[in-house]
Amino acid sequence: QVHLVESGGGSVEAGGSLRLTCAVSGRTFMAYIMGWFRQAPGKEREFVAAISWSANTRHYLDSVKDRFTISRDNDKNTAYLQMNSLKPEDTAVYFCAVRERVIPPRQLMDSMGLDHEYDYWGQGTQVTVSS
């Protein structure tokens, strides 16, 4: 069994920063892709960022591309999302997700942004940005 636990959420003012952490535990496996999604009240869950095993491929939602940075530490089975210049519209519950199954390189970027491509999910951490 695989468990994902997110941490680092909280309340900040616009322009502030937060760093989210996703810790993966359980049976030994390779998280081929690690990703972050978010869901704001009354809205559907949306893709935020994802990173491949080697960290050579990173994919971002356009609206966060210049403000958020995804990274990972494979030795610790952990992913991070550094969020800078936060805006009120970033307010949401942020979810970590991992995919164990390998994807052909030509399909990687497209698959990263689709929630059904992920195998395991965390419970989420709340991020609230006030104006």
mmCIF file of N, CA and C in Angstrom:
data_model
loop_
_atom_site.group_PDB
_atom_site.id
_atom_site.type_symbol
_atom_site.label_atom_id
_atom_site.label_comp_id
_atom_site.label_asym_id
_atom_site.label_seq_id
_atom_site.Cartn_x
_atom_site.Cartn_y
_atom_site.Cartn_z
ATOM 1 N N GLN A 1 0.849 -1.193 0.000
ATOM 2 C CA GLN A 1 0.000 0.000 0.000
ATOM 3 C C GLN A 1 0.884 1.242 0.000
ATOM 4 N N VAL A 2 0.420 2.266 -0.670
ATOM 5 C CA VAL A 2 1.171 3.509 -0.818
ATOM 6 C C VAL A 2 0.399 4.645 -0.164
ATOM 7 N N HIS A 3 1.114 5.472 0.577
ATOM 8 C CA HIS A 3 0.493 6.610 1.247
ATOM 9 C C HIS A 3 1.194 7.890 0.824
ATOM 10 N N LEU A 4 0.412 8.914 0.551
ATOM 11 C CA LEU A 4 0.946 10.231 0.231
ATOM 12 C C LEU A 4 0.433 11.212 1.277
ATOM 13 N N VAL A 5 1.339 11.979 1.839
ATOM 14 C CA VAL A 5 0.958 12.957 2.845
ATOM 15 C C VAL A 5 1.510 14.315 2.435
ATOM 16 N N GLU A 6 0.609 15.282 2.260
ATOM 17 C CA GLU A 6 1.001 16.633 1.920
ATOM 18 C C GLU A 6 1.148 17.463 3.198
ATOM 19 N N SER A 7 2.039 18.425 3.154
ATOM 20 C CA SER A 7 2.207 19.362 4.259
ATOM 21 C C SER A 7 2.717 20.684 3.705
ATOM 22 N N GLY A 8 2.673 21.705 4.537
ATOM 23 C CA GLY A 8 3.208 23.001 4.146
ATOM 24 C C GLY A 8 2.168 24.026 3.761
ATOM 25 N N GLY A 9 0.914 23.627 3.722
ATOM 26 C CA GLY A 9 -0.130 24.585 3.405
ATOM 27 C C GLY A 9 -0.327 25.589 4.532
ATOM 28 N N GLY A 10 -1.116 26.618 4.259
ATOM 29 C CA GLY A 10 -1.380 27.618 5.277
ATOM 30 C C GLY A 10 -2.013 28.846 4.674
ATOM 31 N N SER A 11 -2.025 29.919 5.455
ATOM 32 C CA SER A 11 -2.611 31.185 5.021
ATOM 33 C C SER A 11 -1.517 32.228 4.874
ATOM 34 N N VAL A 12 -1.499 32.884 3.736
ATOM 35 C CA VAL A 12 -0.513 33.934 3.486
ATOM 36 C C VAL A 12 -1.191 35.100 2.790
ATOM 37 N N GLU A 13 -0.539 36.246 2.825
ATOM 38 C CA GLU A 13 -1.023 37.395 2.074
ATOM 39 C C GLU A 13 -0.526 37.317 0.630
ATOM 40 N N ALA A 14 -1.230 38.003 -0.235
ATOM 41 C CA ALA A 14 -0.814 38.046 -1.638
ATOM 42 C C ALA A 14 0.635 38.509 -1.743
ATOM 43 N N GLY A 15 1.364 37.849 -2.617
ATOM 44 C CA GLY A 15 2.785 38.136 -2.771
ATOM 45 C C GLY A 15 3.684 37.260 -1.926
ATOM 46 N N GLY A 16 3.092 36.535 -1.006
ATOM 47 C CA GLY A 16 3.870 35.669 -0.135
ATOM 48 C C GLY A 16 4.244 34.353 -0.781
ATOM 49 N N SER A 17 4.907 33.497 0.002
ATOM 50 C CA SER A 17 5.396 32.219 -0.495
ATOM 51 C C SER A 17 5.029 31.090 0.458
ATOM 52 N N LEU A 18 4.894 29.914 -0.117
ATOM 53 C CA LEU A 18 4.717 28.687 0.647
ATOM 54 C C LEU A 18 5.465 27.571 -0.068
ATOM 55 N N ARG A 19 5.879 26.575 0.690
ATOM 56 C CA ARG A 19 6.514 25.400 0.101
ATOM 57 C C ARG A 19 5.748 24.161 0.539
ATOM 58 N N LEU A 20 5.145 23.501 -0.409
ATOM 59 C CA LEU A 20 4.410 22.282 -0.124
ATOM 60 C C LEU A 20 5.338 21.073 -0.247
ATOM 61 N N THR A 21 5.095 20.094 0.598
ATOM 62 C CA THR A 21 5.868 18.856 0.583
ATOM 63 C C THR A 21 4.920 17.674 0.455
ATOM 64 N N CYS A 22 5.311 16.711 -0.352
ATOM 65 C CA CYS A 22 4.554 15.470 -0.510
ATOM 66 C C CYS A 22 5.472 14.313 -0.171
ATOM 67 N N ALA A 23 5.169 13.638 0.919
ATOM 68 C CA ALA A 23 5.973 12.500 1.344
ATOM 69 C C ALA A 23 5.257 11.208 0.998
ATOM 70 N N VAL A 24 5.960 10.342 0.289
ATOM 71 C CA VAL A 24 5.393 9.067 -0.146
ATOM 72 C C VAL A 24 5.969 7.952 0.712
ATOM 73 N N SER A 25 5.109 7.101 1.228
ATOM 74 C CA SER A 25 5.560 5.982 2.051
ATOM 75 C C SER A 25 4.777 4.729 1.676
ATOM 76 N N GLY A 26 5.246 3.623 2.209
ATOM 77 C CA GLY A 26 4.586 2.357 1.923
ATOM 78 C C GLY A 26 5.529 1.402 1.236
ATOM 79 N N ARG A 27 5.007 0.585 0.385
ATOM 80 C CA ARG A 27 5.838 -0.414 -0.280
ATOM 81 C C ARG A 27 6.821 0.283 -1.223
ATOM 82 N N THR A 28 7.888 -0.404 -1.510
ATOM 83 C CA THR A 28 8.913 0.154 -2.375
ATOM 84 C C THR A 28 8.405 0.212 -3.814
ATOM 85 N N PHE A 29 8.482 1.376 -4.402
ATOM 86 C CA PHE A 29 8.100 1.501 -5.798
ATOM 87 C C PHE A 29 8.745 2.760 -6.352
ATOM 88 N N MET A 30 8.697 2.911 -7.660
ATOM 89 C CA MET A 30 9.243 4.102 -8.294
ATOM 90 C C MET A 30 8.104 5.008 -8.728
ATOM 91 N N ALA A 31 8.100 6.207 -8.186
ATOM 92 C CA ALA A 31 7.091 7.184 -8.590
ATOM 93 C C ALA A 31 7.547 7.795 -9.905
ATOM 94 N N TYR A 32 7.059 7.251 -11.008
ATOM 95 C CA TYR A 32 7.525 7.689 -12.325
ATOM 96 C C TYR A 32 7.228 9.170 -12.552
ATOM 97 N N ILE A 33 6.047 9.593 -12.176
ATOM 98 C CA ILE A 33 5.682 11.002 -12.225
ATOM 99 C C ILE A 33 5.151 11.398 -10.854
ATOM 100 N N MET A 34 5.538 12.560 -10.403
ATOM 101 C CA MET A 34 4.955 13.152 -9.201
ATOM 102 C C MET A 34 4.329 14.469 -9.617
ATOM 103 N N GLY A 35 3.102 14.689 -9.165
ATOM 104 C CA GLY A 35 2.391 15.873 -9.608
ATOM 105 C C GLY A 35 1.619 16.549 -8.499
ATOM 106 N N TRP A 36 1.227 17.769 -8.795
ATOM 107 C CA TRP A 36 0.382 18.552 -7.891
ATOM 108 C C TRP A 36 -0.854 19.021 -8.648
ATOM 109 N N PHE A 37 -1.996 18.878 -8.017
ATOM 110 C CA PHE A 37 -3.258 19.374 -8.525
ATOM 111 C C PHE A 37 -3.871 20.259 -7.443
ATOM 112 N N ARG A 38 -4.872 21.044 -7.808
ATOM 113 C CA ARG A 38 -5.569 21.846 -6.815
ATOM 114 C C ARG A 38 -7.045 21.935 -7.144
ATOM 115 N N GLN A 39 -7.818 22.185 -6.107
ATOM 116 C CA GLN A 39 -9.254 22.331 -6.283
ATOM 117 C C GLN A 39 -9.745 23.476 -5.417
ATOM 118 N N ALA A 40 -10.269 24.491 -6.062
ATOM 119 C CA ALA A 40 -10.841 25.633 -5.364
ATOM 120 C C ALA A 40 -12.321 25.368 -5.114
ATOM 121 N N PRO A 41 -12.912 26.045 -4.131
ATOM 122 C CA PRO A 41 -14.336 25.829 -3.822
ATOM 123 C C PRO A 41 -15.202 26.067 -5.053
ATOM 124 N N GLY A 42 -16.069 25.117 -5.337
ATOM 125 C CA GLY A 42 -16.995 25.251 -6.448
ATOM 126 C C GLY A 42 -16.396 25.029 -7.812
ATOM 127 N N LYS A 43 -15.130 24.624 -7.850
ATOM 128 C CA LYS A 43 -14.458 24.417 -9.137
ATOM 129 C C LYS A 43 -13.951 22.985 -9.245
ATOM 130 N N GLU A 44 -13.667 22.581 -10.476
ATOM 131 C CA GLU A 44 -13.111 21.262 -10.690
ATOM 132 C C GLU A 44 -11.626 21.251 -10.345
ATOM 133 N N ARG A 45 -11.149 20.064 -10.051
ATOM 134 C CA ARG A 45 -9.730 19.905 -9.771
ATOM 135 C C ARG A 45 -8.929 20.205 -11.034
ATOM 136 N N GLU A 46 -7.808 20.940 -10.872
ATOM 137 C CA GLU A 46 -7.001 21.285 -12.025
ATOM 138 C C GLU A 46 -5.539 20.945 -11.775
ATOM 139 N N PHE A 47 -4.864 20.662 -12.857
ATOM 140 C CA PHE A 47 -3.441 20.359 -12.825
ATOM 141 C C PHE A 47 -2.647 21.612 -12.489
ATOM 142 N N VAL A 48 -1.585 21.456 -11.700
ATOM 143 C CA VAL A 48 -0.720 22.577 -11.355
ATOM 144 C C VAL A 48 0.702 22.350 -11.880
ATOM 145 N N ALA A 49 1.291 21.225 -11.528
ATOM 146 C CA ALA A 49 2.674 20.968 -11.933
ATOM 147 C C ALA A 49 2.985 19.489 -11.804
ATOM 148 N N ALA A 50 3.959 19.020 -12.588
ATOM 149 C CA ALA A 50 4.383 17.632 -12.505
ATOM 150 C C ALA A 50 5.845 17.517 -12.897
ATOM 151 N N ILE A 51 6.470 16.436 -12.419
ATOM 152 C CA ILE A 51 7.893 16.226 -12.665
ATOM 153 C C ILE A 51 8.147 14.748 -12.898
ATOM 154 N N SER A 52 9.006 14.455 -13.847
ATOM 155 C CA SER A 52 9.321 13.070 -14.158
ATOM 156 C C SER A 52 10.353 12.532 -13.177
ATOM 157 N N TRP A 53 10.586 11.212 -13.229
ATOM 158 C CA TRP A 53 11.517 10.553 -12.323
ATOM 159 C C TRP A 53 12.897 11.208 -12.342
ATOM 160 N N SER A 54 13.390 11.492 -13.533
ATOM 161 C CA SER A 54 14.742 12.049 -13.653
ATOM 162 C C SER A 54 14.780 13.542 -13.429
ATOM 163 N N ALA A 55 13.613 14.160 -13.322
ATOM 164 C CA ALA A 55 13.465 15.616 -13.218
ATOM 165 C C ALA A 55 13.818 16.334 -14.515
ATOM 166 N N ASN A 56 14.040 15.580 -15.575
ATOM 167 C CA ASN A 56 14.343 16.206 -16.861
ATOM 168 C C ASN A 56 13.119 16.846 -17.495
ATOM 169 N N THR A 57 11.951 16.340 -17.144
ATOM 170 C CA THR A 57 10.709 16.883 -17.705
ATOM 171 C C THR A 57 9.860 17.455 -16.586
ATOM 172 N N ARG A 58 9.504 18.710 -16.736
ATOM 173 C CA ARG A 58 8.618 19.395 -15.785
ATOM 174 C C ARG A 58 7.545 20.101 -16.589
ATOM 175 N N HIS A 59 6.367 20.064 -16.054
ATOM 176 C CA HIS A 59 5.218 20.617 -16.773
ATOM 177 C C HIS A 59 4.427 21.472 -15.801
ATOM 178 N N TYR A 60 3.975 22.624 -16.237
ATOM 179 C CA TYR A 60 3.269 23.559 -15.358
ATOM 180 C C TYR A 60 1.991 24.074 -15.993
ATOM 181 N N LEU A 61 1.038 24.394 -15.155
ATOM 182 C CA LEU A 61 -0.117 25.176 -15.567
ATOM 183 C C LEU A 61 0.411 26.547 -15.981
ATOM 184 N N ASP A 62 -0.104 27.084 -17.071
ATOM 185 C CA ASP A 62 0.424 28.351 -17.579
ATOM 186 C C ASP A 62 0.397 29.466 -16.539
ATOM 187 N N SER A 63 -0.640 29.526 -15.752
ATOM 188 C CA SER A 63 -0.797 30.640 -14.815
ATOM 189 C C SER A 63 0.165 30.586 -13.636
ATOM 190 N N VAL A 64 0.860 29.470 -13.466
ATOM 191 C CA VAL A 64 1.812 29.361 -12.342
ATOM 192 C C VAL A 64 3.243 29.216 -12.825
ATOM 193 N N LYS A 65 3.437 29.149 -14.126
ATOM 194 C CA LYS A 65 4.735 28.788 -14.713
ATOM 195 C C LYS A 65 5.880 29.640 -14.202
ATOM 196 N N ASP A 66 5.697 30.898 -14.027
ATOM 197 C CA ASP A 66 6.791 31.787 -13.621
ATOM 198 C C ASP A 66 6.851 31.999 -12.122
ATOM 199 N N ARG A 67 5.950 31.336 -11.385
ATOM 200 C CA ARG A 67 5.878 31.578 -9.942
ATOM 201 C C ARG A 67 6.105 30.318 -9.110
ATOM 202 N N PHE A 68 5.756 29.162 -9.665
ATOM 203 C CA PHE A 68 5.876 27.900 -8.924
ATOM 204 C C PHE A 68 7.020 27.067 -9.488
ATOM 205 N N THR A 69 7.664 26.298 -8.616
ATOM 206 C CA THR A 69 8.716 25.382 -9.044
ATOM 207 C C THR A 69 8.503 24.029 -8.381
ATOM 208 N N ILE A 70 8.435 22.994 -9.198
ATOM 209 C CA ILE A 70 8.309 21.641 -8.680
ATOM 210 C C ILE A 70 9.679 20.973 -8.664
ATOM 211 N N SER A 71 9.921 20.185 -7.628
ATOM 212 C CA SER A 71 11.176 19.445 -7.523
ATOM 213 C C SER A 71 10.901 18.134 -6.785
ATOM 214 N N ARG A 72 11.901 17.275 -6.751
ATOM 215 C CA ARG A 72 11.730 16.001 -6.068
ATOM 216 C C ARG A 72 13.069 15.500 -5.549
ATOM 217 N N ASP A 73 12.993 14.677 -4.515
ATOM 218 C CA ASP A 73 14.151 14.004 -3.945
ATOM 219 C C ASP A 73 13.824 12.520 -3.948
ATOM 220 N N ASN A 74 14.368 11.789 -4.890
ATOM 221 C CA ASN A 74 14.023 10.373 -5.025
ATOM 222 C C ASN A 74 14.523 9.542 -3.847
ATOM 223 N N ASP A 75 15.618 9.938 -3.250
ATOM 224 C CA ASP A 75 16.121 9.197 -2.079
ATOM 225 C C ASP A 75 15.144 9.281 -0.915
ATOM 226 N N LYS A 76 14.419 10.373 -0.836
ATOM 227 C CA LYS A 76 13.462 10.564 0.254
ATOM 228 C C LYS A 76 12.021 10.292 -0.178
ATOM 229 N N ASN A 77 11.816 9.920 -1.440
ATOM 230 C CA ASN A 77 10.459 9.713 -1.964
ATOM 231 C C ASN A 77 9.575 10.923 -1.672
ATOM 232 N N THR A 78 10.097 12.080 -1.972
ATOM 233 C CA THR A 78 9.409 13.320 -1.625
ATOM 234 C C THR A 78 9.395 14.273 -2.819
ATOM 235 N N ALA A 79 8.279 14.969 -2.957
ATOM 236 C CA ALA A 79 8.158 16.018 -3.963
ATOM 237 C C ALA A 79 7.867 17.335 -3.265
ATOM 238 N N TYR A 80 8.250 18.395 -3.918
ATOM 239 C CA TYR A 80 8.069 19.725 -3.360
ATOM 240 C C TYR A 80 7.416 20.639 -4.391
ATOM 241 N N LEU A 81 6.688 21.624 -3.889
ATOM 242 C CA LEU A 81 6.158 22.666 -4.754
ATOM 243 C C LEU A 81 6.437 23.999 -4.076
ATOM 244 N N GLN A 82 7.405 24.712 -4.607
ATOM 245 C CA GLN A 82 7.722 26.051 -4.106
ATOM 246 C C GLN A 82 6.817 27.040 -4.807
ATOM 247 N N MET A 83 6.031 27.764 -4.031
ATOM 248 C CA MET A 83 5.056 28.701 -4.582
ATOM 249 C C MET A 83 5.422 30.110 -4.146
ATOM 250 N N ASN A 84 5.770 30.937 -5.097
ATOM 251 C CA ASN A 84 6.130 32.331 -4.838
ATOM 252 C C ASN A 84 5.112 33.263 -5.474
ATOM 253 N N SER A 85 5.135 34.503 -5.043
ATOM 254 C CA SER A 85 4.226 35.531 -5.596
ATOM 255 C C SER A 85 2.791 35.025 -5.629
ATOM 256 N N LEU A 86 2.366 34.489 -4.525
ATOM 257 C CA LEU A 86 1.027 33.896 -4.474
ATOM 258 C C LEU A 86 -0.052 34.949 -4.671
ATOM 259 N N LYS A 87 -1.133 34.506 -5.320
ATOM 260 C CA LYS A 87 -2.264 35.372 -5.612
ATOM 261 C C LYS A 87 -3.523 34.789 -4.971
ATOM 262 N N PRO A 88 -4.515 35.623 -4.713
ATOM 263 C CA PRO A 88 -5.760 35.092 -4.145
ATOM 264 C C PRO A 88 -6.357 33.962 -4.977
ATOM 265 N N GLU A 89 -6.187 34.001 -6.285
ATOM 266 C CA GLU A 89 -6.740 32.943 -7.132
ATOM 267 C C GLU A 89 -5.981 31.623 -7.004
ATOM 268 N N ASP A 90 -4.886 31.605 -6.264
ATOM 269 C CA ASP A 90 -4.192 30.348 -5.969
ATOM 270 C C ASP A 90 -4.819 29.617 -4.787
ATOM 271 N N THR A 91 -5.776 30.253 -4.129
ATOM 272 C CA THR A 91 -6.431 29.622 -2.987
ATOM 273 C C THR A 91 -7.143 28.342 -3.415
ATOM 274 N N ALA A 92 -6.807 27.251 -2.743
ATOM 275 C CA ALA A 92 -7.371 25.946 -3.093
ATOM 276 C C ALA A 92 -6.827 24.891 -2.138
ATOM 277 N N VAL A 93 -7.397 23.718 -2.224
ATOM 278 C CA VAL A 93 -6.788 22.551 -1.605
ATOM 279 C C VAL A 93 -5.830 21.953 -2.632
ATOM 280 N N TYR A 94 -4.601 21.741 -2.219
ATOM 281 C CA TYR A 94 -3.577 21.222 -3.116
ATOM 282 C C TYR A 94 -3.356 19.742 -2.821
ATOM 283 N N PHE A 95 -3.383 18.946 -3.882
ATOM 284 C CA PHE A 95 -3.245 17.497 -3.778
ATOM 285 C C PHE A 95 -1.968 17.041 -4.470
ATOM 286 N N CYS A 96 -1.295 16.113 -3.838
ATOM 287 C CA CYS A 96 -0.160 15.452 -4.443
ATOM 288 C C CYS A 96 -0.639 14.148 -5.078
ATOM 289 N N ALA A 97 -0.041 13.795 -6.195
ATOM 290 C CA ALA A 97 -0.393 12.555 -6.885
ATOM 291 C C ALA A 97 0.859 11.933 -7.479
ATOM 292 N N VAL A 98 0.877 10.615 -7.550
ATOM 293 C CA VAL A 98 2.011 9.927 -8.165
ATOM 294 C C VAL A 98 1.509 8.877 -9.148
ATOM 295 N N ARG A 99 2.318 8.666 -10.157
ATOM 296 C CA ARG A 99 2.038 7.621 -11.133
ATOM 297 C C ARG A 99 3.191 6.630 -11.107
ATOM 298 N N GLU A 100 2.877 5.371 -10.957
ATOM 299 C CA GLU A 100 3.896 4.334 -10.906
ATOM 300 C C GLU A 100 4.199 3.787 -12.296
ATOM 301 N N ARG A 101 3.207 3.736 -13.136
ATOM 302 C CA ARG A 101 3.373 3.125 -14.453
ATOM 303 C C ARG A 101 4.209 4.014 -15.375
ATOM 304 N N VAL A 102 5.070 3.387 -16.143
ATOM 305 C CA VAL A 102 5.914 4.120 -17.083
ATOM 306 C C VAL A 102 5.084 4.580 -18.283
ATOM 307 N N ILE A 103 5.425 5.738 -18.808
ATOM 308 C CA ILE A 103 4.753 6.296 -19.989
ATOM 309 C C ILE A 103 5.790 6.476 -21.079
ATOM 310 N N PRO A 104 5.450 6.145 -22.324
ATOM 311 C CA PRO A 104 6.392 6.413 -23.426
ATOM 312 C C PRO A 104 6.753 7.886 -23.463
ATOM 313 N N PRO A 105 8.002 8.212 -23.719
ATOM 314 C CA PRO A 105 8.438 9.608 -23.689
ATOM 315 C C PRO A 105 7.578 10.548 -24.521
ATOM 316 N N ARG A 106 7.101 10.080 -25.656
ATOM 317 C CA ARG A 106 6.321 10.963 -26.524
ATOM 318 C C ARG A 106 4.963 11.307 -25.924
ATOM 319 N N GLN A 107 4.515 10.540 -24.952
ATOM 320 C CA GLN A 107 3.215 10.791 -24.326
ATOM 321 C C GLN A 107 3.352 11.465 -22.959
ATOM 322 N N LEU A 108 4.579 11.641 -22.510
ATOM 323 C CA LEU A 108 4.796 12.064 -21.134
ATOM 324 C C LEU A 108 4.161 13.415 -20.821
ATOM 325 N N MET A 109 4.462 14.416 -21.636
ATOM 326 C CA MET A 109 3.975 15.756 -21.337
ATOM 327 C C MET A 109 2.455 15.803 -21.317
ATOM 328 N N ASP A 110 1.815 15.164 -22.273
ATOM 329 C CA ASP A 110 0.353 15.169 -22.320
ATOM 330 C C ASP A 110 -0.241 14.463 -21.115
ATOM 331 N N SER A 111 0.350 13.378 -20.704
ATOM 332 C CA SER A 111 -0.189 12.578 -19.597
ATOM 333 C C SER A 111 -0.037 13.274 -18.257
ATOM 334 N N MET A 112 0.998 14.060 -18.115
ATOM 335 C CA MET A 112 1.267 14.706 -16.818
ATOM 336 C C MET A 112 0.110 15.559 -16.337
ATOM 337 N N GLY A 113 -0.623 16.150 -17.243
ATOM 338 C CA GLY A 113 -1.671 17.080 -16.864
ATOM 339 C C GLY A 113 -3.035 16.458 -16.646
ATOM 340 N N LEU A 114 -3.136 15.146 -16.751
ATOM 341 C CA LEU A 114 -4.431 14.467 -16.677
ATOM 342 C C LEU A 114 -4.543 13.698 -15.371
ATOM 343 N N ASP A 115 -5.552 14.022 -14.567
ATOM 344 C CA ASP A 115 -5.625 13.392 -13.247
ATOM 345 C C ASP A 115 -5.854 11.887 -13.326
ATOM 346 N N HIS A 116 -6.510 11.400 -14.378
ATOM 347 C CA HIS A 116 -6.767 9.963 -14.458
ATOM 348 C C HIS A 116 -5.502 9.161 -14.773
ATOM 349 N N GLU A 117 -4.414 9.841 -15.096
ATOM 350 C CA GLU A 117 -3.160 9.152 -15.369
ATOM 351 C C GLU A 117 -2.382 8.809 -14.091
ATOM 352 N N TYR A 118 -2.847 9.292 -12.964
ATOM 353 C CA TYR A 118 -2.145 9.078 -11.709
ATOM 354 C C TYR A 118 -2.744 7.916 -10.926
ATOM 355 N N ASP A 119 -1.893 7.241 -10.176
ATOM 356 C CA ASP A 119 -2.297 6.024 -9.480
ATOM 357 C C ASP A 119 -2.639 6.240 -8.006
ATOM 358 N N TYR A 120 -1.989 7.170 -7.367
ATOM 359 C CA TYR A 120 -2.185 7.380 -5.926
ATOM 360 C C TYR A 120 -2.308 8.874 -5.639
ATOM 361 N N TRP A 121 -3.116 9.180 -4.630
ATOM 362 C CA TRP A 121 -3.402 10.569 -4.276
ATOM 363 C C TRP A 121 -3.286 10.784 -2.767
ATOM 364 N N GLY A 122 -2.877 11.997 -2.395
ATOM 365 C CA GLY A 122 -2.903 12.387 -1.001
ATOM 366 C C GLY A 122 -4.247 12.992 -0.632
ATOM 367 N N GLN A 123 -4.357 13.381 0.639
ATOM 368 C CA GLN A 123 -5.619 13.922 1.151
ATOM 369 C C GLN A 123 -5.743 15.423 0.911
ATOM 370 N N GLY A 124 -4.649 16.075 0.612
ATOM 371 C CA GLY A 124 -4.693 17.497 0.314
ATOM 372 C C GLY A 124 -4.272 18.378 1.466
ATOM 373 N N THR A 125 -3.814 19.565 1.120
ATOM 374 C CA THR A 125 -3.458 20.572 2.115
ATOM 375 C C THR A 125 -4.010 21.913 1.643
ATOM 376 N N GLN A 126 -4.582 22.668 2.568
ATOM 377 C CA GLN A 126 -5.256 23.919 2.221
ATOM 378 C C GLN A 126 -4.244 25.049 2.066
ATOM 379 N N VAL A 127 -4.380 25.802 0.985
ATOM 380 C CA VAL A 127 -3.610 27.026 0.770
ATOM 381 C C VAL A 127 -4.601 28.166 0.610
ATOM 382 N N THR A 128 -4.451 29.179 1.445
ATOM 383 C CA THR A 128 -5.343 30.333 1.404
ATOM 384 C C THR A 128 -4.506 31.596 1.238
ATOM 385 N N VAL A 129 -4.810 32.365 0.198
ATOM 386 C CA VAL A 129 -4.076 33.591 -0.085
ATOM 387 C C VAL A 129 -5.047 34.761 0.022
ATOM 388 N N SER A 130 -4.756 35.670 0.908
ATOM 389 C CA SER A 130 -5.631 36.823 1.120
ATOM 390 C C SER A 130 -5.082 38.043 0.378
ATOM 391 N N SER A 131 -6.002 38.893 -0.042
ATOM 392 C CA SER A 131 -5.592 40.092 -0.795
ATOM 393 C C SER A 131 -5.270 41.241 0.128
#
